[in-house]
XYZ file of N, CA and C in Angstrom:
477
model
N -26.154 39.188 -11.226
C -25.120 38.459 -11.926
C -24.095 37.874 -10.958
N -23.722 38.664 -9.931
C -22.755 38.176 -8.953
C -23.319 37.000 -8.174
N -24.609 37.048 -7.835
C -25.226 35.952 -7.092
C -25.264 34.688 -7.933
N -25.556 34.813 -9.213
C -25.595 33.655 -10.105
C -24.203 33.051 -10.236
N -23.187 33.892 -10.398
C -21.812 33.401 -10.512
C -21.372 32.718 -9.231
N -21.701 33.291 -8.101
C -21.352 32.695 -6.821
C -22.054 31.348 -6.645
N -23.317 31.283 -7.030
C -24.080 30.050 -6.944
C -23.440 28.956 -7.820
N -23.089 29.295 -9.047
C -22.481 28.327 -9.966
C -21.122 27.858 -9.458
N -20.340 28.774 -8.918
C -19.040 28.394 -8.366
C -19.209 27.454 -7.169
N -20.203 27.719 -6.348
C -20.474 26.862 -5.202
C -20.851 25.456 -5.662
N -21.716 25.373 -6.659
C -22.128 24.076 -7.213
C -20.909 23.335 -7.781
N -20.090 24.038 -8.544
C -18.912 23.417 -9.140
C -17.934 22.932 -8.078
N -17.830 23.643 -6.992
C -16.924 23.270 -5.918
C -17.461 22.099 -5.105
N -18.738 22.077 -4.815
C -19.323 21.058 -3.949
C -19.614 19.732 -4.658
N -19.903 19.767 -5.939
C -20.288 18.555 -6.661
C -19.235 17.448 -6.574
N -17.947 17.735 -6.836
C -16.962 16.650 -6.730
C -16.874 16.064 -5.321
N -16.999 16.898 -4.308
C -16.937 16.404 -2.934
C -18.128 15.514 -2.627
N -19.306 15.882 -3.084
C -20.494 15.071 -2.844
C -20.411 13.742 -3.586
N -19.891 13.780 -4.800
C -19.733 12.544 -5.573
C -18.730 11.615 -4.888
N -17.637 12.173 -4.402
C -16.639 11.370 -3.702
C -17.242 10.753 -2.453
N -18.021 11.528 -1.707
C -18.671 11.016 -0.504
C -19.616 9.870 -0.866
N -20.360 10.020 -1.935
C -21.281 8.973 -2.377
C -20.545 7.717 -2.781
N -19.383 7.860 -3.436
C -18.595 6.695 -3.838
C -18.049 5.959 -2.630
N -17.568 6.706 -1.638
C -17.053 6.077 -0.423
C -18.176 5.349 0.288
N -19.311 5.984 0.404
C -20.460 5.375 1.076
C -20.896 4.111 0.325
N -20.932 4.158 -1.005
C -21.331 2.998 -1.803
C -20.322 1.863 -1.654
N -19.023 2.198 -1.635
C -18.001 1.161 -1.480
C -18.144 0.462 -0.141
N -18.374 1.218 0.909
C -18.529 0.615 2.225
C -19.780 -0.247 2.292
N -20.843 0.173 1.664
C -22.091 -0.581 1.758
C -22.031 -1.882 0.974
N -21.094 -2.001 0.014
C -21.013 -3.224 -0.777
C -20.096 -4.263 -0.145
N -19.502 -3.959 0.984
C -18.557 -4.866 1.610
C -19.144 -5.529 2.847
N -20.337 -6.054 2.732
C -21.010 -6.667 3.876
C -20.885 -8.183 3.871
N -20.051 -8.726 2.980
C -19.898 -10.173 2.927
C -21.019 -10.874 2.189
N -21.872 -10.114 1.522
C -22.984 -10.707 0.790
C -22.483 -11.323 -0.504
N -23.147 -12.399 -0.940
C -22.775 -13.059 -2.178
C -23.517 -12.433 -3.348
N -22.904 -12.493 -4.508
C -23.482 -11.922 -5.721
C -24.066 -13.052 -6.577
N -24.348 -12.746 -7.816
C -24.816 -13.759 -8.762
C -23.666 -14.270 -9.630
N -22.444 -13.774 -9.402
C -21.283 -14.188 -10.189
C -20.815 -15.565 -9.733
N -20.768 -16.514 -10.677
C -20.363 -17.889 -10.390
C -19.056 -18.207 -11.102
N -18.202 -18.932 -10.408
C -16.965 -19.401 -11.024
C -16.831 -20.893 -10.762
N -15.969 -21.525 -11.544
C -15.629 -22.914 -11.276
C -14.135 -22.972 -10.964
N -13.786 -23.953 -10.165
C -12.393 -24.128 -9.766
C -12.057 -25.601 -9.925
N -11.059 -25.871 -10.750
C -10.577 -27.237 -10.890
C -9.376 -27.361 -9.956
N -9.456 -28.299 -9.033
C -8.373 -28.547 -8.090
C -7.666 -29.833 -8.500
N -6.362 -29.733 -8.697
C -5.540 -30.891 -9.019
C -4.640 -31.115 -7.811
N -4.868 -32.230 -7.119
C -4.132 -32.505 -5.889
C -3.756 -33.976 -5.839
N -3.133 -34.388 -4.742
C -2.764 -35.801 -4.598
C -3.986 -36.709 -4.507
N -5.164 -36.108 -4.305
C -6.393 -36.921 -4.248
C -7.112 -36.973 -5.600
N -6.518 -36.382 -6.648
C -7.102 -36.427 -7.985
C -7.528 -35.063 -8.487
N -8.368 -35.073 -9.530
C -8.911 -33.841 -10.111
C -10.342 -33.654 -9.621
N -10.638 -32.444 -9.193
C -11.965 -32.149 -8.645
C -12.441 -30.824 -9.206
N -13.709 -30.760 -9.589
C -14.280 -29.516 -10.082
C -15.284 -28.991 -9.057
N -15.043 -27.777 -8.592
C -15.896 -27.138 -7.598
C -16.502 -25.880 -8.195
N -17.588 -25.427 -7.621
C -18.156 -24.141 -8.020
C -18.159 -23.224 -6.805
N -18.175 -21.939 -7.092
C -18.192 -20.941 -6.024
C -19.026 -19.753 -6.466
N -19.560 -19.067 -5.490
C -20.288 -17.826 -5.714
C -19.425 -16.702 -5.183
N -19.198 -15.692 -6.022
C -18.354 -14.579 -5.609
C -19.109 -13.604 -4.722
N -18.361 -12.888 -3.917
C -18.922 -11.876 -3.023
C -19.348 -10.650 -3.812
N -20.104 -9.807 -3.155
C -20.581 -8.562 -3.762
C -19.679 -7.420 -3.304
N -18.474 -7.351 -3.906
C -17.557 -6.249 -3.615
C -16.681 -5.986 -4.838
N -15.964 -4.886 -4.813
C -15.167 -4.495 -5.984
C -14.019 -5.466 -6.240
N -13.515 -6.126 -5.226
C -12.434 -7.098 -5.407
C -12.926 -8.305 -6.202
N -14.080 -8.830 -5.808
C -14.656 -9.977 -6.513
C -15.015 -9.602 -7.944
N -15.526 -8.399 -8.147
C -15.847 -7.941 -9.509
C -14.582 -7.873 -10.363
N -13.491 -7.367 -9.790
C -12.223 -7.283 -10.523
C -11.696 -8.690 -10.836
N -11.849 -9.613 -9.899
C -11.435 -10.996 -10.121
C -12.257 -11.620 -11.248
N -13.562 -11.389 -11.232
C -14.459 -11.899 -12.268
C -14.063 -11.339 -13.643
N -13.757 -10.056 -13.700
C -13.327 -9.436 -14.962
C -12.021 -10.046 -15.452
N -11.105 -10.355 -14.520
C -9.853 -11.010 -14.877
C -10.130 -12.387 -15.481
N -11.063 -13.124 -14.883
C -11.402 -14.464 -15.371
C -12.122 -14.429 -16.715
N -12.785 -13.329 -17.023
C -13.429 -13.195 -18.341
C -12.396 -13.221 -19.452
N -11.191 -12.743 -19.167
C -10.120 -12.693 -20.176
C -9.524 -14.075 -20.424
N -9.334 -14.839 -19.348
C -8.743 -16.181 -19.452
C -8.776 -16.841 -18.077
N -8.795 -18.188 -18.058
C -8.698 -18.870 -16.768
C -7.398 -18.501 -16.052
N -7.411 -18.548 -14.739
C -6.227 -18.227 -13.935
C -5.796 -19.491 -13.209
N -4.536 -19.884 -13.443
C -3.971 -21.093 -12.842
C -3.016 -20.679 -11.720
N -3.253 -21.238 -10.522
C -2.451 -20.855 -9.360
C -1.929 -22.109 -8.669
N -0.627 -22.149 -8.467
C -0.026 -23.219 -7.662
C -0.143 -22.777 -6.209
N -0.786 -23.619 -5.401
C -1.084 -23.260 -4.022
C -0.396 -24.208 -3.054
N 0.130 -23.628 -1.989
C 0.794 -24.401 -0.944
C 0.010 -24.307 0.348
N 0.210 -25.297 1.203
C -0.468 -25.283 2.487
C 0.200 -24.279 3.419
N -0.617 -23.611 4.199
C -0.098 -22.678 5.188
C -0.892 -22.840 6.479
N -0.208 -23.135 7.561
C -0.814 -23.151 8.881
C -1.843 -24.233 9.133
N -1.926 -25.216 8.268
C -2.925 -26.280 8.409
C -4.354 -25.757 8.436
N -4.613 -24.653 7.694
C -5.991 -24.161 7.596
C -6.303 -23.557 6.237
N -5.291 -23.453 5.339
C -5.535 -22.834 4.042
C -4.522 -23.301 3.008
N -4.923 -23.154 1.743
C -3.995 -23.276 0.617
C -3.874 -21.872 0.055
N -2.647 -21.442 -0.243
C -2.415 -20.069 -0.691
C -1.444 -20.065 -1.866
N -1.663 -19.126 -2.804
C -0.766 -18.992 -3.938
C -0.852 -17.616 -4.556
N 0.197 -17.237 -5.291
C 0.247 -15.903 -5.913
C -0.701 -15.790 -7.100
N -1.433 -14.697 -7.143
C -2.384 -14.432 -8.220
C -1.670 -13.980 -9.493
N -0.540 -13.310 -9.346
C 0.183 -12.815 -10.517
C -0.220 -11.409 -10.909
N -1.131 -10.826 -10.195
C -1.559 -9.448 -10.404
C -2.127 -8.943 -9.079
N -2.428 -7.680 -9.018
C -2.996 -7.106 -7.803
C -4.429 -6.663 -8.067
N -5.308 -7.008 -7.151
C -6.716 -6.620 -7.225
C -7.006 -5.592 -6.135
N -8.069 -4.803 -6.306
C -8.433 -3.864 -5.236
C -8.780 -4.628 -3.963
N -8.446 -4.026 -2.839
C -8.693 -4.665 -1.541
C -9.901 -4.052 -0.854
N -10.641 -4.896 -0.164
C -11.755 -4.483 0.692
C -11.587 -5.175 2.041
N -10.403 -5.023 2.608
C -10.074 -5.737 3.839
C -10.991 -5.344 4.989
N -11.369 -6.359 5.733
C -12.114 -6.166 6.976
C -11.817 -7.362 7.877
N -12.022 -7.196 9.167
C -11.795 -8.287 10.110
C -12.780 -9.419 9.808
N -12.244 -10.604 9.530
C -13.055 -11.759 9.151
C -12.570 -12.977 9.943
N -13.482 -13.832 10.301
C -13.148 -15.171 10.758
C -13.601 -16.099 9.641
N -12.636 -16.732 9.007
C -12.938 -17.581 7.859
C -13.597 -18.877 8.301
N -14.264 -19.507 7.351
C -14.793 -20.851 7.531
C -14.382 -21.676 6.315
N -14.519 -22.973 6.410
C -14.156 -23.849 5.298
C -14.927 -23.446 4.045
N -14.184 -23.289 2.945
C -14.803 -22.931 1.672
C -14.667 -21.463 1.314
N -14.184 -20.641 2.235
C -13.986 -19.222 1.909
C -12.841 -19.062 0.925
N -13.048 -18.213 -0.070
C -12.001 -17.839 -1.020
C -11.642 -16.406 -0.671
N -10.377 -16.193 -0.327
C -9.933 -14.925 0.233
C -8.824 -14.323 -0.619
N -8.873 -13.009 -0.769
C -7.779 -12.248 -1.362
C -6.919 -11.757 -0.208
N -5.645 -12.099 -0.235
C -4.726 -11.707 0.826
C -3.687 -10.750 0.260
N -3.532 -9.609 0.874
C -2.594 -8.562 0.483
C -2.777 -8.097 -0.955
N -3.934 -8.344 -1.503
C -4.254 -7.859 -2.840
C -3.706 -8.693 -3.979
N -2.784 -9.630 -3.669
C -2.147 -10.357 -4.769
C -2.004 -11.864 -4.540
N -2.660 -12.391 -3.519
C -2.626 -13.829 -3.264
C -4.046 -14.341 -3.046
N -4.288 -15.548 -3.536
C -5.594 -16.189 -3.368
C -5.440 -17.321 -2.372
N -6.391 -17.426 -1.468
C -6.391 -18.528 -0.518
C -7.741 -19.235 -0.545
N -7.681 -20.529 -0.342
C -8.890 -21.328 -0.145
C -8.774 -21.902 1.263
N -9.709 -21.534 2.101
C -9.676 -21.979 3.495
C -10.408 -23.295 3.672
N -9.792 -24.193 4.459
C -10.466 -25.423 4.840
C -10.644 -25.489 6.352
N -10.286 -24.408 7.036
C -10.509 -24.291 8.479
C -10.626 -22.802 8.810
N -10.624 -22.463 10.074
C -10.860 -21.077 10.476
C -9.566 -20.314 10.707
N -9.677 -18.998 10.532
C -8.593 -18.070 10.812
C -9.224 -16.682 10.904
N -8.710 -15.848 11.783
C -9.213 -14.477 11.900
C -8.112 -13.496 11.542
N -8.459 -12.550 10.659
C -7.489 -11.549 10.215
C -8.225 -10.505 9.393
N -7.514 -9.493 8.939
C -8.073 -8.507 8.001
C -7.860 -9.037 6.591
N -8.938 -9.470 5.963
C -8.898 -10.060 4.633
C -9.971 -9.428 3.764
N -9.904 -9.776 2.476
C -10.973 -9.463 1.539
C -11.590 -10.775 1.098
N -12.861 -10.955 1.375
C -13.548 -12.177 0.948
C -13.894 -12.034 -0.529
N -13.413 -12.978 -1.346
C -13.753 -12.995 -2.768
C -14.999 -13.831 -3.030
N -15.208 -14.856 -2.231
C -16.364 -15.710 -2.460
C -16.385 -16.890 -1.527
N -17.258 -17.833 -1.866
C -17.482 -19.015 -1.034
C -17.753 -20.199 -1.939
N -17.083 -21.329 -1.653
C -17.358 -22.556 -2.391
C -18.789 -22.997 -2.117
N -19.441 -23.507 -3.149
C -20.835 -23.940 -3.035
C -20.911 -25.382 -2.536
N -21.823 -25.617 -1.610
C -22.237 -26.958 -1.193
C -21.099 -27.949 -0.985
N -20.217 -27.629 -0.031
C -19.130 -28.546 0.301
C -18.889 -28.483 1.807
N -18.650 -29.641 2.386
C -18.367 -29.678 3.822
C -16.866 -29.511 4.060
N -16.530 -29.223 5.292
C -15.127 -29.083 5.650
C -14.367 -30.391 5.407
N -14.960 -31.517 5.770
C -14.309 -32.825 5.573
C -14.078 -33.105 4.087
N -15.081 -32.821 3.250
C -14.934 -33.022 1.800
C -13.825 -32.134 1.246
N -13.790 -30.886 1.685
C -12.794 -29.943 1.181
C -11.388 -30.355 1.598
N -11.215 -30.792 2.836
C -9.902 -31.258 3.292
C -9.424 -32.438 2.448
N -10.337 -33.339 2.127
C -9.982 -34.509 1.312
C -9.576 -34.084 -0.101
N -10.336 -33.167 -0.690
C -10.048 -32.685 -2.049
C -8.708 -31.968 -2.107
N -8.442 -31.106 -1.124
C -7.198 -30.337 -1.130
C -5.990 -31.208 -0.825
N -6.221 -32.318 -0.145
C -5.153 -33.272 0.103
C -4.012 -32.688 0.911
N -2.886 -33.371 0.831
C -1.681 -32.934 1.545
C -0.714 -32.345 0.524
N 0.006 -31.329 0.923
C 1.000 -30.737 0.036
C 0.386 -29.740 -0.935
N 1.130 -29.458 -1.995
C 0.728 -28.442 -2.976
C -0.418 -28.926 -3.851
N -1.198 -27.946 -4.334
C -2.271 -28.216 -5.295
C -2.156 -27.183 -6.405
N -2.812 -27.474 -7.511
C -2.965 -26.501 -8.575
C -4.462 -26.217 -8.689
N -4.801 -24.932 -8.708
C -6.204 -24.532 -8.831
C -6.348 -23.698 -10.097
N -7.326 -24.066 -10.913
C -7.612 -23.314 -12.132
C -8.996 -22.665 -11.937
N -8.994 -21.339 -11.862
C -10.211 -20.562 -11.663
C -10.710 -20.093 -13.019
N -12.020 -20.217 -13.274
C -12.607 -19.721 -14.513
C -14.091 -19.418 -14.306
N -14.664 -18.709 -15.259
C -16.087 -18.397 -15.215
C -16.862 -19.706 -15.341
N -17.870 -19.896 -14.510
C -18.674 -21.114 -14.551
C -19.487 -21.168 -15.834
N -19.679 -22.390 -16.345
C -20.464 -22.605 -17.571
C -21.912 -22.269 -17.348
């Protein structure tokens, strides 16, 4: 009886630790910058007109949380230029972060500090969370679409 009780106590004690280890391992393995099957559309309103773009979200918990947010309603963000390489604006909520050292490229959609969305049209290296990547657009096309000055971006689930 004592051996059975000791065995059960050991199982009860170790199970939560093993589950936590598995969750940490799974979280790390999902942050490889891989794209998922989640698609969104982004309407950009800028000095160059209205443009509709599509993007594929990354395979991480941040992108999943963003997708779930978009399921509730489109998200409209006023974005300003920063550093001549990105447009950035407040999300209005905080998403989970999966920050890692990244060198961005044109078309990257990045979560910054958990509560700001950026669309990159040039490169930058920092600890960021990649939310996704714009589909089939060149750097020159993206620079033209984003124009000069502020833009408004409306993010929603793709049709």
